[in-house]
CSV table of C-alpha atoms in Angstrom, one decimal:
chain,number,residue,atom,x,y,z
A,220,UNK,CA,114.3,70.3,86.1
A,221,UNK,CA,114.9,71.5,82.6
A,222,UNK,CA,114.5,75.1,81.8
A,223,UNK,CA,111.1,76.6,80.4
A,224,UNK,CA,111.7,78.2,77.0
A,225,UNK,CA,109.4,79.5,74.6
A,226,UNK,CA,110.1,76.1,72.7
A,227,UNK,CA,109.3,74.3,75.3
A,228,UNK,CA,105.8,75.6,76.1
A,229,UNK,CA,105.2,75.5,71.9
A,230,UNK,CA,106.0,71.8,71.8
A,231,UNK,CA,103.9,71.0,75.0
A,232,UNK,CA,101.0,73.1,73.6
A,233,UNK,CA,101.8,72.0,70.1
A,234,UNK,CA,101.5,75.6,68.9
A,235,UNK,CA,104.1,77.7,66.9
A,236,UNK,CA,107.1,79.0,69.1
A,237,UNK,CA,105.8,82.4,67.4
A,238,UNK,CA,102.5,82.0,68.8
A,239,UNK,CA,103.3,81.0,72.2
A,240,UNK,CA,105.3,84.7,72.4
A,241,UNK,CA,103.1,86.8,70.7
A,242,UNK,CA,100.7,85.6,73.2
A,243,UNK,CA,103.3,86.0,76.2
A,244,UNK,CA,103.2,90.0,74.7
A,245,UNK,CA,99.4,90.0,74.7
A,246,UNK,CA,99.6,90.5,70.9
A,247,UNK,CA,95.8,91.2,69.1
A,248,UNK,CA,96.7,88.6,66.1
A,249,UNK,CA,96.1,85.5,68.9
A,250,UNK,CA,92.8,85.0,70.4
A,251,UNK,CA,92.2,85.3,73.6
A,252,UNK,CA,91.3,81.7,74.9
A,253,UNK,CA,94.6,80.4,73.3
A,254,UNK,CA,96.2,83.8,75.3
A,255,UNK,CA,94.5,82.3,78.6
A,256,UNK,CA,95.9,78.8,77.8
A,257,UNK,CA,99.4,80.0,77.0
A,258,UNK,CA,99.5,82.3,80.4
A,259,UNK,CA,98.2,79.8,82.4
A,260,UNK,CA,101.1,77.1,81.4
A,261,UNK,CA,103.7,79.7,81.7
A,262,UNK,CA,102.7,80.2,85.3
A,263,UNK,CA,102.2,77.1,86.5
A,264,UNK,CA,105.2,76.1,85.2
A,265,UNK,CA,107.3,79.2,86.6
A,266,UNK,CA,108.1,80.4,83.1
A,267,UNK,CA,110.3,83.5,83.1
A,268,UNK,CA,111.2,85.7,80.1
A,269,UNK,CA,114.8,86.0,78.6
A,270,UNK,CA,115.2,89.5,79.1
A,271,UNK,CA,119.1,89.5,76.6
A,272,UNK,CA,117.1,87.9,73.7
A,273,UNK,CA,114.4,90.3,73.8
A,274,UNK,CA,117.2,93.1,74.4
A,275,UNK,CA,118.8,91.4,71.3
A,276,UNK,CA,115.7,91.8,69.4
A,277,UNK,CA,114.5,95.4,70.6
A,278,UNK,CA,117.6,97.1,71.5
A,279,UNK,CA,115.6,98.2,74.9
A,280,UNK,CA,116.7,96.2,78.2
A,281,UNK,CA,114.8,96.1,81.7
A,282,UNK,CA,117.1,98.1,83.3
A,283,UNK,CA,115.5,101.6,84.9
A,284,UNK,CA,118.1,104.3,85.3
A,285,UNK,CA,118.2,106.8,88.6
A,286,UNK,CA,120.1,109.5,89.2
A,287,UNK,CA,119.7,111.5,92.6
A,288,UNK,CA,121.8,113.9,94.4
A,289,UNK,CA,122.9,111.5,97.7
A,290,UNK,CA,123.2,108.1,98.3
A,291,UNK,CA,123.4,108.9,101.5
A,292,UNK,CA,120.4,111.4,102.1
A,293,UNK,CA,117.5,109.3,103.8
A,294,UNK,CA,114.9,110.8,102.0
A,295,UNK,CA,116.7,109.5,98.6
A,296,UNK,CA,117.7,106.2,100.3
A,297,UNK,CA,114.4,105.1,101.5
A,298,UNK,CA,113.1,106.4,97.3
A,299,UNK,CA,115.5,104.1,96.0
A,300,UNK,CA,114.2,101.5,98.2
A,301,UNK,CA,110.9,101.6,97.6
A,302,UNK,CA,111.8,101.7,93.5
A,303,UNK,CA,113.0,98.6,94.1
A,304,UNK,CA,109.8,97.3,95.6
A,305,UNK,CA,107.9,98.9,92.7
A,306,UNK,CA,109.8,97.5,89.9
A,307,UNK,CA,110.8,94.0,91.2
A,308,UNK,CA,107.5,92.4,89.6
A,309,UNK,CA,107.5,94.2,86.3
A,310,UNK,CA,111.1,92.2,86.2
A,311,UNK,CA,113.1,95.8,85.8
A,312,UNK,CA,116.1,96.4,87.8
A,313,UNK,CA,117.9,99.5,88.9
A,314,UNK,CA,120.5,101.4,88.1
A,315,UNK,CA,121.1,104.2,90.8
A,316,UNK,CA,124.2,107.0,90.5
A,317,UNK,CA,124.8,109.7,92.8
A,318,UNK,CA,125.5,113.1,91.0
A,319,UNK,CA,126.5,115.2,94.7
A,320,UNK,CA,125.0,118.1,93.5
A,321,UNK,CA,126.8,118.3,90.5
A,322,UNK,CA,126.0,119.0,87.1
A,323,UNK,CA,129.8,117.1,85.6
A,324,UNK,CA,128.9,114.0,87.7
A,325,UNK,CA,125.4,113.9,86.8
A,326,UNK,CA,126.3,114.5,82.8
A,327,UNK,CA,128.6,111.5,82.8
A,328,UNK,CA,125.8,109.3,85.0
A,329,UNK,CA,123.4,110.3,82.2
A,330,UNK,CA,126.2,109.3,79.4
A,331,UNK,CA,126.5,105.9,81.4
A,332,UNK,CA,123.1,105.0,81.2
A,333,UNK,CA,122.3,106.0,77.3
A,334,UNK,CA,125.0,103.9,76.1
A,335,UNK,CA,123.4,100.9,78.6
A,336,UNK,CA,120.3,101.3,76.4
A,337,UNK,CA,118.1,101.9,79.4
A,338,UNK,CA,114.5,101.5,79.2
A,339,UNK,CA,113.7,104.7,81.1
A,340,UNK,CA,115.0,107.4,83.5
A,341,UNK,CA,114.4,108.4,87.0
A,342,UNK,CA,115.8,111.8,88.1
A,343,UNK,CA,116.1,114.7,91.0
A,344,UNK,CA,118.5,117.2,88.9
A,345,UNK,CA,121.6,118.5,90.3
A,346,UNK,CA,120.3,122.4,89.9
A,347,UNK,CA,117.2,124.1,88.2
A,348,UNK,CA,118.5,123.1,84.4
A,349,UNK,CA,121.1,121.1,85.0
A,350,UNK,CA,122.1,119.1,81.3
A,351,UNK,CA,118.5,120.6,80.2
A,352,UNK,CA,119.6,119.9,76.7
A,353,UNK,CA,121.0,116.8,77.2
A,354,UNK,CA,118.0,115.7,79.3
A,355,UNK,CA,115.6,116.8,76.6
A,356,UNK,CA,118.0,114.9,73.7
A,357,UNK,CA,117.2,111.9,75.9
A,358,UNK,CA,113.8,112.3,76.3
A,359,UNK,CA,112.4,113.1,73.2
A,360,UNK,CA,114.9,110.6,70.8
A,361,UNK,CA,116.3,108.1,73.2
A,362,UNK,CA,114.1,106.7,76.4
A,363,UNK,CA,111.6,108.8,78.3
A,364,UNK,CA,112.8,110.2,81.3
A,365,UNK,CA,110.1,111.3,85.2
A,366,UNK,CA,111.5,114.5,87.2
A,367,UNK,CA,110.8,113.2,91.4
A,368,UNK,CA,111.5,115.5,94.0
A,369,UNK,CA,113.5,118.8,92.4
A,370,UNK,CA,110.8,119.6,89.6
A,371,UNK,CA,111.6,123.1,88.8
A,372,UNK,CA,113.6,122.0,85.9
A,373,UNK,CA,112.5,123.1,82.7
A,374,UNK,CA,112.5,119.8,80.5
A,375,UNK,CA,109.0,119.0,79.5
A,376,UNK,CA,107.8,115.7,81.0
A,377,UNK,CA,105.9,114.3,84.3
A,378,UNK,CA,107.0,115.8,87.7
A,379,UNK,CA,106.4,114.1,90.5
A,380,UNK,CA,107.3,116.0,94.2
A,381,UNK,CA,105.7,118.0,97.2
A,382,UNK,CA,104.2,120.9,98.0
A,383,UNK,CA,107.1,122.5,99.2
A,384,UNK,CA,106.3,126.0,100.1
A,385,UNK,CA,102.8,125.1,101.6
A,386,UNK,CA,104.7,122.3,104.1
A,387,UNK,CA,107.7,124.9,105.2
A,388,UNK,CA,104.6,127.3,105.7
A,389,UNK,CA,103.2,125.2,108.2
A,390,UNK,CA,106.2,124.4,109.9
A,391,UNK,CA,106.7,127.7,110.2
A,392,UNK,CA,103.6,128.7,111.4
A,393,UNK,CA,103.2,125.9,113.9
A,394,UNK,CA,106.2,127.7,115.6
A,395,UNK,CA,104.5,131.5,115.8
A,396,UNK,CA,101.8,129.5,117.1
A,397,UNK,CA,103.9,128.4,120.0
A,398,UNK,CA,105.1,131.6,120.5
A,399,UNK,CA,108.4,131.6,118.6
A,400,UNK,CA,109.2,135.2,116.5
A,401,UNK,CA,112.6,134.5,116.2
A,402,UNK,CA,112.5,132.0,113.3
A,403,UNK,CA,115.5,131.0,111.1
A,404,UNK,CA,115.5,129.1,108.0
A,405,UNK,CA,118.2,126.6,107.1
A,406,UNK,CA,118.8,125.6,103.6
A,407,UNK,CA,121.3,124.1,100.7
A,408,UNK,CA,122.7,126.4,99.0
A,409,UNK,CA,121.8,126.1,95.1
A,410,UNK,CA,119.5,123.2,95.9
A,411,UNK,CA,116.6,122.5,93.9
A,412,UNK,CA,113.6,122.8,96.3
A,413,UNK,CA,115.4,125.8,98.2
A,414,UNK,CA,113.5,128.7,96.5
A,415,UNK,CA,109.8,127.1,97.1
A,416,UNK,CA,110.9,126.5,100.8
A,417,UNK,CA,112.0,129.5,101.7
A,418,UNK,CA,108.8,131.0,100.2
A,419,UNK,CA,106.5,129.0,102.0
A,420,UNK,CA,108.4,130.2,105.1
A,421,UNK,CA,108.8,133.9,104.0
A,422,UNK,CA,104.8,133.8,103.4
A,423,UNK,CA,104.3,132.1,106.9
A,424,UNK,CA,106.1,135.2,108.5
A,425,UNK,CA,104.1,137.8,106.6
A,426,UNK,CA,100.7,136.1,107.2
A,427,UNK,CA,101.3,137.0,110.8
A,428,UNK,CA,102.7,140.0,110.9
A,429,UNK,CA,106.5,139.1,111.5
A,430,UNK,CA,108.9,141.0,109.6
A,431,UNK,CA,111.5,139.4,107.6
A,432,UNK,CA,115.3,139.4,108.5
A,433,UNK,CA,117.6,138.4,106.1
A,434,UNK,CA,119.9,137.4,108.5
A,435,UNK,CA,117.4,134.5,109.7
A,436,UNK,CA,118.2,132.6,106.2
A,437,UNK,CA,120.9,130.4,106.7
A,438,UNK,CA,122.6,129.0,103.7
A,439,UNK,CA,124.8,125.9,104.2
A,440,UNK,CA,127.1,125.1,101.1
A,441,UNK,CA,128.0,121.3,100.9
A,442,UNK,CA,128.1,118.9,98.2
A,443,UNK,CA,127.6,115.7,99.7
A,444,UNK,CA,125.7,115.2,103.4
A,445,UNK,CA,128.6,113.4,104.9
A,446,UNK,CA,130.9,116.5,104.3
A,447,UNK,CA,131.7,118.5,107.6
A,448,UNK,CA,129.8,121.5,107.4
A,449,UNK,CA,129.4,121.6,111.2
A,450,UNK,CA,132.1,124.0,112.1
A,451,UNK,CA,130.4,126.7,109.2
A,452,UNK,CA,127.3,125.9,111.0
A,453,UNK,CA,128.4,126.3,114.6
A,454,UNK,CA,130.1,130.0,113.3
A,455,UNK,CA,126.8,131.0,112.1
A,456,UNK,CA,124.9,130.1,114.8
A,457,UNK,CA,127.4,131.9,117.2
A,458,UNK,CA,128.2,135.4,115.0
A,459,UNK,CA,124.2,135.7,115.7
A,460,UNK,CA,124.2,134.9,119.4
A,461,UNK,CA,127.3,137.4,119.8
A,462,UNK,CA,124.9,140.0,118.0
A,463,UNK,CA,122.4,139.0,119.5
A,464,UNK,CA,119.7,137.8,117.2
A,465,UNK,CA,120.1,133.9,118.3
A,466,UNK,CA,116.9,133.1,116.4
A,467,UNK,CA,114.3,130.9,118.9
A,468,UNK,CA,113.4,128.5,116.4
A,469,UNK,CA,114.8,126.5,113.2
A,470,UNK,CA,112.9,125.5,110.5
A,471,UNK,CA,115.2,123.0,108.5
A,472,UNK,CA,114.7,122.7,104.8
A,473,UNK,CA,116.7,119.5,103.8
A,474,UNK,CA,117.3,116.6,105.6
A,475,UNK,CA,120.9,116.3,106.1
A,476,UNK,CA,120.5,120.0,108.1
A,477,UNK,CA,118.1,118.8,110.1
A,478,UNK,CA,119.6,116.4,111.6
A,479,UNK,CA,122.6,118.1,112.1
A,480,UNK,CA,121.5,121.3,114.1
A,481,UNK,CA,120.4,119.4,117.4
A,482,UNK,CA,124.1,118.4,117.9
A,483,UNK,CA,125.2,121.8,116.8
A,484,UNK,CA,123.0,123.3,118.6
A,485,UNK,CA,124.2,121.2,122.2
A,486,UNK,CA,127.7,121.8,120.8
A,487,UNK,CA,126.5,126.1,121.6
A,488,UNK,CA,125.3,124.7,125.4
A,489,UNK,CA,121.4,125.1,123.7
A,490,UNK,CA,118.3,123.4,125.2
A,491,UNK,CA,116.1,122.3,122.5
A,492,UNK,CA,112.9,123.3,122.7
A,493,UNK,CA,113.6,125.7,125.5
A,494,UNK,CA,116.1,128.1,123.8
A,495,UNK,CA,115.8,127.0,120.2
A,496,UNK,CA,113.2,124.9,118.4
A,497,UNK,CA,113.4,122.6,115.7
A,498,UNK,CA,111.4,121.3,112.8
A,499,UNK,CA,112.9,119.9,109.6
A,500,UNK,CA,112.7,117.9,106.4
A,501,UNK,CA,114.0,114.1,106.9
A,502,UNK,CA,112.8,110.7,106.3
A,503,UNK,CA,115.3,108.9,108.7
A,504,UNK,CA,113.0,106.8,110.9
A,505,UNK,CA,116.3,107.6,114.0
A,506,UNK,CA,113.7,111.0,114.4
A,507,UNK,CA,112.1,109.1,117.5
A,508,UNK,CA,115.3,108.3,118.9
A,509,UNK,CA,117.4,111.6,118.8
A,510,UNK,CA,117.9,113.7,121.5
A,511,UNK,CA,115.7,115.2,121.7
A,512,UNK,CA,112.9,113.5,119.4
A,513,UNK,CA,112.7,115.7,116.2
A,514,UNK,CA,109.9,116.8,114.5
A,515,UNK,CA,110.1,116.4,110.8
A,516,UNK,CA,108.3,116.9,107.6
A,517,UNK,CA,107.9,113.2,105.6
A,518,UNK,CA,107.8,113.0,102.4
A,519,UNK,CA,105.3,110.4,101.1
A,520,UNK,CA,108.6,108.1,99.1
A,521,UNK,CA,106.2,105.4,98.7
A,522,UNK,CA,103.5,107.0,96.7
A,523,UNK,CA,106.2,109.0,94.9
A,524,UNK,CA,108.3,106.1,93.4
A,525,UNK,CA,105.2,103.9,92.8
A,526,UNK,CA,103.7,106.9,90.9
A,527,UNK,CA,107.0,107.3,89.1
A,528,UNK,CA,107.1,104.1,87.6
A,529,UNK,CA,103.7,103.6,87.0
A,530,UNK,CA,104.3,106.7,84.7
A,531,UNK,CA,107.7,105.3,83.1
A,532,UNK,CA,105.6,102.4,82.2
A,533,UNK,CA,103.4,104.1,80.6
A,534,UNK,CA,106.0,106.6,78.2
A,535,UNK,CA,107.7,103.3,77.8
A,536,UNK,CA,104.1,101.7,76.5
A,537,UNK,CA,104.0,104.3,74.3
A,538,UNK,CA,104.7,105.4,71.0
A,539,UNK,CA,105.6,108.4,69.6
A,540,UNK,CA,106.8,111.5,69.6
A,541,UNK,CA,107.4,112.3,73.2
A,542,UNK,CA,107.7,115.9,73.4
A,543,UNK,CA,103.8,116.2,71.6
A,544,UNK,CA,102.4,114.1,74.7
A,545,UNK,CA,100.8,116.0,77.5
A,546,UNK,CA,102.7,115.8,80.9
A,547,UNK,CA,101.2,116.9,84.3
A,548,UNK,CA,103.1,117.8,87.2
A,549,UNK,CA,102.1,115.7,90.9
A,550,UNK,CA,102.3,117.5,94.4
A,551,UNK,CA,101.5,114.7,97.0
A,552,UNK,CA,101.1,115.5,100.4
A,553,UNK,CA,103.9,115.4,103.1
A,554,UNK,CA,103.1,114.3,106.8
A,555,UNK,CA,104.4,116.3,109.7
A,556,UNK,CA,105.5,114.7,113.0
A,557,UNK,CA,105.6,117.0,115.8
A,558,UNK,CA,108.3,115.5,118.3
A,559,UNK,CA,109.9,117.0,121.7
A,560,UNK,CA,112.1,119.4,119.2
A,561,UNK,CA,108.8,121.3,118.9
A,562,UNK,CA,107.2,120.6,122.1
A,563,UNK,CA,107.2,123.8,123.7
């Protein structure tokens, strides 16, 4: 079977090869009924687009650019996946880099995919304003560019995340509920969401009349979530059971810590719930299956990366000035699981 081509369907339909793609583009200068007629030969006859010889003709490809912290992280995993879901009919494909947290790797990622003449940009930045010139270069001259999941940053466009200090407030207060006083918090350090978190949790404590202790913040320094932090963990963790403020309960604020306390905590000769609790951040659907079951926070990855690039579609659509266009930012809501970690 020969290939469909513009020609093709303009010989067959004895119209213009111009006509048959201004009407593929839903132009206004073709009337509708010969818009309908056009459409329906190009689908029954599985017509699909060139995507290099419009590229040649609008310097724009398909290709969607997105840059997150961790490969690796199953909250950005199961994002990327679902990107792909999203823009697979819209006949975009992916680009996806890994910055580890840092601001060099994500700068050159960002180089990468300017010079590949993306169509648009998908990012979680490295820190608070990480490259926020360079982003706001690229936004506002280049291709538009959606903040998902770290939306502190500064540069002026949609953000689309959670509500973080309102979810580590629950968590948190789901353990006083239980009886727990003793609660630590477990972060990244210098990770974007780590300031709401701890907030939420901070606020949690107050509410109910539990004074702070500064020693119950636990800060965990890693640049990738395969890098052995478990031995800093484990010292932590002991250094307060020697002094005697073993906290009763762990709230974990990213997903690569909360996974890795239960074995940290077994490696210490712990019982989890009985000596320590545990609720944390993760999308990894293994939370049924560790030992014991842990209850996590889930972040809603679906409706964030359909949301995302319904939104890139429509900066893309657009045109104009983008730093005159009114942006909003998006707080969806999480789902908490409460597993035997928390089953007190």
């Amino acid at each position: 079977m020969s290939e469909v081509t513009i020609k093709s369907i303009a010989k067959a339909l004895n119209l213009s090869p111009a006509t048959i793609s201004r009407a593929l583009n839903d132009s206004h200068e073709i009337k509708q009924a010969t818009k309908d007629r056009v459409l329906a030969y190009a689908k029954a006859h599985n017509y699909r687009p060139n995507p290099f010889a419009k590229n040649l003709k609008t310097g724009k490809t398909n290709l969607i650019g997105v840059v997150i912290p961790f490969l690796s992280s199953p909250f950005f995993l199961e994002f990327i996946e679902e990107l792909y879901r999203a823009v697979m009919p819209l006949h975009y494909t992916l680009i996806p880099f890994q910055t580890q947290n840092q601001e060099t790797l994500e700068k050159e990622a960002l180089d990468f995919l300017t010079q590949q003449n993306v169509a648009g940009i998908i990012i979680s930045p490295a820190h608070e304003n990480s490259n926020a010139t360079f982003l706001e270069k690229i936004h506002n001259d280049t291709c538009p560019v959606i903040l998902f999941d770290r939306i502190q940053h500064g540069l002026k466009t949609h953000k689309i995340g959670i509500h973080n200090s309102m979810e580590t407030y629950k968590a948190t207060e789901e353990l006083i509920n239980k009886g727990r006083k003793k609660i630590a918090f477990l972060c990244g350090k210098d990770i974007g969401n780590t300031k709401d978190r701890i907030r939420g949790y901070k606020n949690a404590l107050h509410n109910n009349s539990i004074p702070f202790t500064e020693d119950y913040i636990i800060y965990a320094d890693y640049q990738d979530p395969n890098q052995d932090i478990d031995e800093e963990l484990r010292s932590t963790l002991s250094a307060l059971q020697d002094r005697n403020l073993l906290p009763d309960a762990i709230v974990g604020g990213t997903d690569t810590l909360s996974i890795k306390i239960l074995g940290i905590l077994a490696d210490l000769k712990l019982h989890i719930p009985e000596d320590v609790a545990v609720i944390g951040f993760t999308n990894t659907n293994l939370a049924d299956y560790l030992q014991p079951a842990l209850s996590t926070i889930k972040q809603p990855t679906q409706k964030m990366a359909n949301l995302a690039v319904e939104l890139l579609m429509e900066l893309i659509a657009k045109v104009g000035k983008r730093n005159d266009m009114d942006y909003q930012s998006f707080l969806l809501p999480s789902q908490t699981f409460y597993r035997k970690s928390t089953d007190i």
